[in-house]
Each structure stands twice: as C-alpha cells, then as structure tokens.
PDB file of C-alpha atoms in Angstrom:
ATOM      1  CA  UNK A 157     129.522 189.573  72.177  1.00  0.00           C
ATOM      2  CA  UNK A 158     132.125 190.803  69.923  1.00  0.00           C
ATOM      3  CA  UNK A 159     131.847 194.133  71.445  1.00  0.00           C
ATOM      4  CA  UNK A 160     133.327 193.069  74.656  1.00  0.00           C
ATOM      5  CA  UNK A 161     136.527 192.890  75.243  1.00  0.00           C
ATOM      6  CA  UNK A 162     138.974 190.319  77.241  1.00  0.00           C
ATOM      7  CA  UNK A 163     142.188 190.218  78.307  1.00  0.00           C
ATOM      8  CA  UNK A 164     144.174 187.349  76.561  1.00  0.00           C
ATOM      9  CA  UNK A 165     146.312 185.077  79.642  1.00  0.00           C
ATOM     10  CA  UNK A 166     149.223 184.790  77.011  1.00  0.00           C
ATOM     11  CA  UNK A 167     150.389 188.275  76.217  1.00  0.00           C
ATOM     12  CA  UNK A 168     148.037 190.445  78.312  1.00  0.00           C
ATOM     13  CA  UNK A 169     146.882 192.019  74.707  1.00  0.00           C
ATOM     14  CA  UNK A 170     143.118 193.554  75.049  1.00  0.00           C
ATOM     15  CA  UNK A 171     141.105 191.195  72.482  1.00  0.00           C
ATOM     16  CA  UNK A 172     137.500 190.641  71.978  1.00  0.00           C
ATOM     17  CA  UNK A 173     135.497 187.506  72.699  1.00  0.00           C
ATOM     18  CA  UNK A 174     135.194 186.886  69.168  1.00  0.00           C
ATOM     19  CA  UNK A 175     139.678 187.313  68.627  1.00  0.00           C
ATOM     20  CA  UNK A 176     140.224 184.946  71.544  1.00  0.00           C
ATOM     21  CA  UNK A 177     137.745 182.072  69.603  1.00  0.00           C
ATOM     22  CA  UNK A 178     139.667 182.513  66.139  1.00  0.00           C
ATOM     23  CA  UNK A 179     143.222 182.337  67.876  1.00  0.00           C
ATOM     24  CA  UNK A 180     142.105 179.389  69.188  1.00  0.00           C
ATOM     25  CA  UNK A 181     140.637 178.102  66.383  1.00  0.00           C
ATOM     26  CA  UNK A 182     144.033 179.048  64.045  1.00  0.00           C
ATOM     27  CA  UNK A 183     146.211 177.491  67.023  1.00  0.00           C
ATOM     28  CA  UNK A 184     145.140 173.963  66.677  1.00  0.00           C
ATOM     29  CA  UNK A 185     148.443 172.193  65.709  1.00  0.00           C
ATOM     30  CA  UNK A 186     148.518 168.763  64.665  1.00  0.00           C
ATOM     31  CA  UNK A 187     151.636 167.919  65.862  1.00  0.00           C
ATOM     32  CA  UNK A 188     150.588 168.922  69.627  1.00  0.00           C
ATOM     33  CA  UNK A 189     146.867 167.429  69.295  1.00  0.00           C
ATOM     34  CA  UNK A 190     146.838 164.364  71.872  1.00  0.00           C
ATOM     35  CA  UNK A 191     147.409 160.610  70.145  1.00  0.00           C
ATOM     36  CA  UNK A 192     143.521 160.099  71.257  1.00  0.00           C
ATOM     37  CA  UNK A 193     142.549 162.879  69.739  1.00  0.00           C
ATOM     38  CA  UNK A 194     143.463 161.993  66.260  1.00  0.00           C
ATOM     39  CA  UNK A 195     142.560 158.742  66.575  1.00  0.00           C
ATOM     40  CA  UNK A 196     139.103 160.042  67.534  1.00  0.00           C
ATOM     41  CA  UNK A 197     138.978 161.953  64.393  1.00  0.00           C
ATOM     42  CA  UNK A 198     140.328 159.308  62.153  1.00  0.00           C
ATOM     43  CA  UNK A 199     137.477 156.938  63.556  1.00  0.00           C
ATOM     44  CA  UNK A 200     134.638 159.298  63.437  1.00  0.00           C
ATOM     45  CA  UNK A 201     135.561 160.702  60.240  1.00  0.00           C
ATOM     46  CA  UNK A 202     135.402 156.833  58.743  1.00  0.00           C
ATOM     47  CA  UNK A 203     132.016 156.095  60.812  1.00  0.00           C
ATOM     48  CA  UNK A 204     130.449 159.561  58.846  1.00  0.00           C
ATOM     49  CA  UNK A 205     132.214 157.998  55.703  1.00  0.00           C
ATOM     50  CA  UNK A 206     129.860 154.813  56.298  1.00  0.00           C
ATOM     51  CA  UNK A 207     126.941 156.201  57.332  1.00  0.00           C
ATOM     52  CA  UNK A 208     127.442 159.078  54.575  1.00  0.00           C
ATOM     53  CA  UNK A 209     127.890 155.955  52.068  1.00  0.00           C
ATOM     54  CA  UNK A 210     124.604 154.484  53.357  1.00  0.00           C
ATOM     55  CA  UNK A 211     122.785 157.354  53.041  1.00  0.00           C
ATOM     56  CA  UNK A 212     122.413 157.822  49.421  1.00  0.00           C
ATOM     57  CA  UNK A 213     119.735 155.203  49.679  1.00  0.00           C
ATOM     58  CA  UNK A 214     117.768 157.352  52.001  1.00  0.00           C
ATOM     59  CA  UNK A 215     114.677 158.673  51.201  1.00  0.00           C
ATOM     60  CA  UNK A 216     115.034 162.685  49.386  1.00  0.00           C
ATOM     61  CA  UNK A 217     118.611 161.700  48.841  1.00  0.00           C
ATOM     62  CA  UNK A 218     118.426 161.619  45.184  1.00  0.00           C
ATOM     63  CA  UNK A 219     116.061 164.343  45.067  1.00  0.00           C
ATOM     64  CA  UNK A 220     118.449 166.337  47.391  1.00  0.00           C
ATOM     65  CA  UNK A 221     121.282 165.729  45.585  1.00  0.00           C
ATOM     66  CA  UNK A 222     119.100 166.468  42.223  1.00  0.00           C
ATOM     67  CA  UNK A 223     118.196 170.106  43.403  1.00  0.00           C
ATOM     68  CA  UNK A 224     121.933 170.916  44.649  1.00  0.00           C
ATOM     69  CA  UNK A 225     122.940 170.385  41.355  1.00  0.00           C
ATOM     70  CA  UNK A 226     121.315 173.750  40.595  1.00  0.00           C
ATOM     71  CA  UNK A 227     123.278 175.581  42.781  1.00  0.00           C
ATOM     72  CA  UNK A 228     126.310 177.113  40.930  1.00  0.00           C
ATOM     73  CA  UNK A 229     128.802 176.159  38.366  1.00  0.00           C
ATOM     74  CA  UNK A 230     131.783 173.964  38.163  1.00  0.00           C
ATOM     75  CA  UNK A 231     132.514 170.634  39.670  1.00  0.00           C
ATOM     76  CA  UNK A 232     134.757 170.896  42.905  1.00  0.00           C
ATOM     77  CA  UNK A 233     133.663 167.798  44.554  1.00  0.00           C
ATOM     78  CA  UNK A 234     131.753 164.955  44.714  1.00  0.00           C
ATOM     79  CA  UNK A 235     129.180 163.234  46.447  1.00  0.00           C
ATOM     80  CA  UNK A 236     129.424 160.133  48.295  1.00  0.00           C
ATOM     81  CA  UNK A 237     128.565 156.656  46.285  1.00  0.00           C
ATOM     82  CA  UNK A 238     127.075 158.905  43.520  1.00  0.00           C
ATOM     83  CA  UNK A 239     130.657 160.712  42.662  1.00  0.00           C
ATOM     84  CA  UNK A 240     128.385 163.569  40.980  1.00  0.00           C
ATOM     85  CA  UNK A 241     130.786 166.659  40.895  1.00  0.00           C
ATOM     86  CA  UNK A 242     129.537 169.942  41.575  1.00  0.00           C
ATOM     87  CA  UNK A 243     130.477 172.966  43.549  1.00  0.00           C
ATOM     88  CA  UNK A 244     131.955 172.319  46.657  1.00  0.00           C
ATOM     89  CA  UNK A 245     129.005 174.233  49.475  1.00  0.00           C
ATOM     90  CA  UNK A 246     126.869 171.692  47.509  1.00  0.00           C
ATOM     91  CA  UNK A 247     128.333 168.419  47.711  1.00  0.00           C
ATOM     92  CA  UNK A 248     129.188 169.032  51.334  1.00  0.00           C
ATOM     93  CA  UNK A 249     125.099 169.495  51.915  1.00  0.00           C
ATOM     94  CA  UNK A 250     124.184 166.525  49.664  1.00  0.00           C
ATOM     95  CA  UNK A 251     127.249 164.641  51.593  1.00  0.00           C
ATOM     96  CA  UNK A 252     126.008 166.191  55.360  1.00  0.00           C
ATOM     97  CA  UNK A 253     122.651 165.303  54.336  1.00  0.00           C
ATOM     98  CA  UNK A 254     123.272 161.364  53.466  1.00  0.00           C
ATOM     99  CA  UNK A 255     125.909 161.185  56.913  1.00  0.00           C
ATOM    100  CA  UNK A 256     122.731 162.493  58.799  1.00  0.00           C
ATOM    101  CA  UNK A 257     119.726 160.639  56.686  1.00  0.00           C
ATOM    102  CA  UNK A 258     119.136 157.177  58.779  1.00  0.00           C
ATOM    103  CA  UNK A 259     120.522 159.092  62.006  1.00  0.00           C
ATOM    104  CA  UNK A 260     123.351 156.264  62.566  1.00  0.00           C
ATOM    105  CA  UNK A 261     126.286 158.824  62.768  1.00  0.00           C
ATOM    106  CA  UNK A 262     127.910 159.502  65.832  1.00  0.00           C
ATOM    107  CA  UNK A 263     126.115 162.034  68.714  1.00  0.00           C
ATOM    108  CA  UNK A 264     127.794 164.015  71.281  1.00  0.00           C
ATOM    109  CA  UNK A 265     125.215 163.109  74.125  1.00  0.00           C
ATOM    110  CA  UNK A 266     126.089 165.951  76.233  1.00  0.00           C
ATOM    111  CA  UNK A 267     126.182 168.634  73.554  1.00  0.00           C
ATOM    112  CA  UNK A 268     122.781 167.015  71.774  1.00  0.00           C
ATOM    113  CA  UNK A 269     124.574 167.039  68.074  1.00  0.00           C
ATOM    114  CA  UNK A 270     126.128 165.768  66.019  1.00  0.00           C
ATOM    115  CA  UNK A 271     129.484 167.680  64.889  1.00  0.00           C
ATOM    116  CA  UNK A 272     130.774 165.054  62.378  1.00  0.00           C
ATOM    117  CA  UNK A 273     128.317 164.695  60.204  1.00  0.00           C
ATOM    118  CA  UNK A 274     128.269 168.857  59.566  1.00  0.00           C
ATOM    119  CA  UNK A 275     132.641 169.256  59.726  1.00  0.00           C
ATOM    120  CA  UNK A 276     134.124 166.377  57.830  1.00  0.00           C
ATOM    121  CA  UNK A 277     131.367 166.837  54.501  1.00  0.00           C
ATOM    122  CA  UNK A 278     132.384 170.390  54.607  1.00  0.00           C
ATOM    123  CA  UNK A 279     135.994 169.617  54.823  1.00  0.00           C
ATOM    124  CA  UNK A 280     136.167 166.617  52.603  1.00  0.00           C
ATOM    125  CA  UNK A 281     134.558 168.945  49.592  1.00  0.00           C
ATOM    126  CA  UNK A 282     137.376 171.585  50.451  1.00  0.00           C
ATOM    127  CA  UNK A 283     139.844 168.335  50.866  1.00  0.00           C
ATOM    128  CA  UNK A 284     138.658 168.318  47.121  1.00  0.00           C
ATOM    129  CA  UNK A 285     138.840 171.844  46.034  1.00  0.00           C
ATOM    130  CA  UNK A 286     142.126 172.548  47.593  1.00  0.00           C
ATOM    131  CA  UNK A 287     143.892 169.126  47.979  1.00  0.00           C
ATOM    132  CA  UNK A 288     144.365 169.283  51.642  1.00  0.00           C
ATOM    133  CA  UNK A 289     146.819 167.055  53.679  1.00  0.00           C
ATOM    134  CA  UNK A 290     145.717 164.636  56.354  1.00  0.00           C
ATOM    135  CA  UNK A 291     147.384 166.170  59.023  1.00  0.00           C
ATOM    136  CA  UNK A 292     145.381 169.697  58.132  1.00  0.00           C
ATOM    137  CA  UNK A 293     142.115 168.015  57.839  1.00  0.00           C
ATOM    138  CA  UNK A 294     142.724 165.879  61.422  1.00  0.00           C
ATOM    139  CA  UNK A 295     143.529 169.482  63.104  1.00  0.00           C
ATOM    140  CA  UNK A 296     140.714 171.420  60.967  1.00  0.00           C
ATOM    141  CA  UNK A 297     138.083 168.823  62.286  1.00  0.00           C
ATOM    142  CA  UNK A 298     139.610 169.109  65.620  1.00  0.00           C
ATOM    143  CA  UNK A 299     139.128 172.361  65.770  1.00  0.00           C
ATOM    144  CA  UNK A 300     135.567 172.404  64.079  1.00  0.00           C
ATOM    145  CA  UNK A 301     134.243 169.558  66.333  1.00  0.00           C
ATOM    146  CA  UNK A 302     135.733 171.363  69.909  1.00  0.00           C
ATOM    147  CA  UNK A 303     133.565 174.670  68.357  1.00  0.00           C
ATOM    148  CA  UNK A 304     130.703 172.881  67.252  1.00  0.00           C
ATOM    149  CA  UNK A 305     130.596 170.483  71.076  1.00  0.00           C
ATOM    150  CA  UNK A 306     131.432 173.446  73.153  1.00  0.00           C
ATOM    151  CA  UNK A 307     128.408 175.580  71.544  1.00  0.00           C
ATOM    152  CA  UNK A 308     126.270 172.764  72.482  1.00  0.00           C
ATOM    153  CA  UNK A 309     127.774 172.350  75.863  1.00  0.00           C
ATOM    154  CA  UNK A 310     127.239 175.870  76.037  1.00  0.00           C
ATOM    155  CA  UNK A 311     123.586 175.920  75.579  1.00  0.00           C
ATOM    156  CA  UNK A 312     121.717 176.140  78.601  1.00  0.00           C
ATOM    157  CA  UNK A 313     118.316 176.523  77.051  1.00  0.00           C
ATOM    158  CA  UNK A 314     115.727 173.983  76.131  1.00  0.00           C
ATOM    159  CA  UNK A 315     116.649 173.178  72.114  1.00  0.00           C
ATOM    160  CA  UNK A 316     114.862 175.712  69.883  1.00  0.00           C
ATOM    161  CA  UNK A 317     116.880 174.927  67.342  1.00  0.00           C
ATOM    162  CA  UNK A 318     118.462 171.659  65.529  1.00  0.00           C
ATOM    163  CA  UNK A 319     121.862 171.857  67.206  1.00  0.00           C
ATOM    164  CA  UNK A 320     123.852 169.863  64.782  1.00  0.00           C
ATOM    165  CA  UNK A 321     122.785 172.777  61.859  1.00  0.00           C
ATOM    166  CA  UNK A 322     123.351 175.670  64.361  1.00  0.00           C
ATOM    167  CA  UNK A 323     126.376 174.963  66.295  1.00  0.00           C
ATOM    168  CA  UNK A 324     127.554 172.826  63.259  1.00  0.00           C
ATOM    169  CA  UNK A 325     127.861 175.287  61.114  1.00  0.00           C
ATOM    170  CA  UNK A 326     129.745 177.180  63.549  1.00  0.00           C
ATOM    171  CA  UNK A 327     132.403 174.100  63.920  1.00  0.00           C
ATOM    172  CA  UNK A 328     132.249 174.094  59.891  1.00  0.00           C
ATOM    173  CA  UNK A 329     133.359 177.492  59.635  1.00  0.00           C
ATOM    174  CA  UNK A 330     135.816 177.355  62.356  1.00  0.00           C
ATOM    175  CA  UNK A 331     137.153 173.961  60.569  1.00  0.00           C
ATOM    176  CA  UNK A 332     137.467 175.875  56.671  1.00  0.00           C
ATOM    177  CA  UNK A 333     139.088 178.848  59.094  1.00  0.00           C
ATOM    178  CA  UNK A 334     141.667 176.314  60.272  1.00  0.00           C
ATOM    179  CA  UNK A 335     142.071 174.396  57.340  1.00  0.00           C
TER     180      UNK A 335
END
C-alpha cells in the first residue's frame, strides 16, 4: 500500500497512501476537535481508568505485571492500583492488560474492538515519561481511536485476528505519532 500513490485534495501534491494517513494523524488539533468529541474522550478515558483500576484483581494480573517487570530498565511509569514503576512499553501492557481483563471497557460494536483500552495505557505511560498536557493527550487519543475504529470498520473479513491488538496497536502508534 505504501507503494501507491494519491493525489492529496488540499495542495494537489503526489503522496502515498501511507503520507496521506500520517498528515492526518499529525493534523488532529485540539482546538478544532468537536465539543463531543472531547467529551467522548474524557469519558472513555475515565471508564478505561475504572475498569483498568478493577483489573489488577483479575486473574494473571499480578503474574503479568510480575513478568513485565523483566522487560528493561528504569521506571517511566506506573501501573494502575499497584503504582509499580517500570519502563514505559511495559506499564502500558500491564495497564492495557488490567483495562481489558474482566472485558467491562468500552467496545466499538461496529469496528468489533476496543480502541481505549490499547490508546489511553499507551498514552498515559508516555503522559508519564514526557509530562504531556491534557489537551495533547485528548487530540493524541482522538487521533489513535479514529485509526484504531476505522481499521476495524475497514475490515471486511471474518476476524482472524483479535482486533483490539491489531488495529489497536495501529491507533497506539498513530496516538504516540500525534502526541
């Protein structure tokens, strides 16, 4: 796909498929994102809070969070409840992991996933590394959750895959990209 080219609509620039996604990923402003829009994100990012909060009880959660300690050196952010620090790709599993555990966090019916519980862990532990502002995490998440949806919205065939790691991890990467 990144082979191909398109013409952008704005300045009539030749730009593949995968330039048009990152402009549009980089061009999520806060200040033009719709009043509903960042209300949506302020409420789902609180409902993953709670369900992230309840899911350090979960089964494997302490084992989970346990083995991620493993994984690298320094402490750039912490896990939810637990406030263990480690390096930031961690905590955001151990944190994705316990949003995801007793499968209470929100669903995009359409798009079969679940695009909260994979962008806000990620950008909460880079909230931590990097001290982001709210109005940069509200657009980041935006951005990651309209990637990670529109994937799934996208997908025509039956699922082969767990959507919310697939096309999460897209709207995780497009949400650090932004952020």
């Amino acid at each position: 796909m990144s082979g191909q080219t398109h013409k952008s609509h704005a300045d009539g620039k030749v730009r593949s498929a995968s330039q048009i996604f990152a402009d549009h990923v980089c061009s999520v402003d806060y200040g033009e994102l719709p009043k509903e829009v960042v209300q949506a994100v302020s409420d789902f990012t609180l409902d993953t809070l709670g369900v992230g909060i309840a899911g350090v009880r979960s089964p494997y959660a302490a084992a989970i969070s346990q083995v991620a300690q493993t994984w690298g050196q320094g402490g750039e952010a912490t896990t939810f409840v637990t406030g263990v620090s480690m390096p930031a790709p961690s905590a955001a599993f151990v944190n994705a992991f316990q949003a995801h555990a007793l499968e209470f966090d929100c669903v995009h019916e359409a798009a079969v996933l679940h695009p909260f519980t994979v962008v806000v862990p990620v950008l909460l532990a880079q909230a931590q590394r990097a001290q982001m502002d709210g109005p940069t995490f509200v657009a980041a998440c935006a951005a990651g959750v309209d990637v990670a949806a529109g994937l799934g919205l996208a997908a025509k065939s039956q699922i082969r895959f767990f959507r919310p790691a697939t096309c999460g991890l897209f709207g995780a990467t497009a949400a650090l990209a932004r952020a």
